[in-house]
Amino acid sequence: APEHLDQNVTVEFNPAQFGFKRFTSAVEMLTADDPGYQRLYAEKNRARMPIKLGDFGVSDCRLDGNRLMLKLKFHSVAIVRLIGE
């Protein structure tokens, strides 16, 4: 079986392809608060199931110029919102 390895990930983007001159920040969205989701479940009188990532997850999500850098725990995924101007 493959080892459970954490990964340092770097992805370089071209801001112009996203309609920006430059990126100003990157926000990890997988575990971020989601007011729309909270509102929907409040209307349906349900409780949101809590996410417990345990050993999984994303950390150290940051921008260095046009490069997005983050650390992924083994078998994790990331959803990142790039913000620019």
Phi, psi and omega in degrees: 000143178297152177289157175269093185254134170285154183229141167264121186246135175230128178232129179258132181242158173255109184303327181299327179291344178256004180083019180246157170276323178203158175273142179251334178195165176227133183236125177287124188252347185300320182249008181290155175300144180229090183301324179297319178293318179298317180297316180302312182288332174294320179294329181269002180058045178237165176252140177286135177289125180291143176267124175244104186284338181056238181277357181266164173139180182242141175216165175053046179279118184206162176255143171228090186068241179263007182257129173266127179236138178204165177247131178247130170289158184307140178062020180263162173234166178227143169240117186235133176260122176266130181244136182214180178226000000 
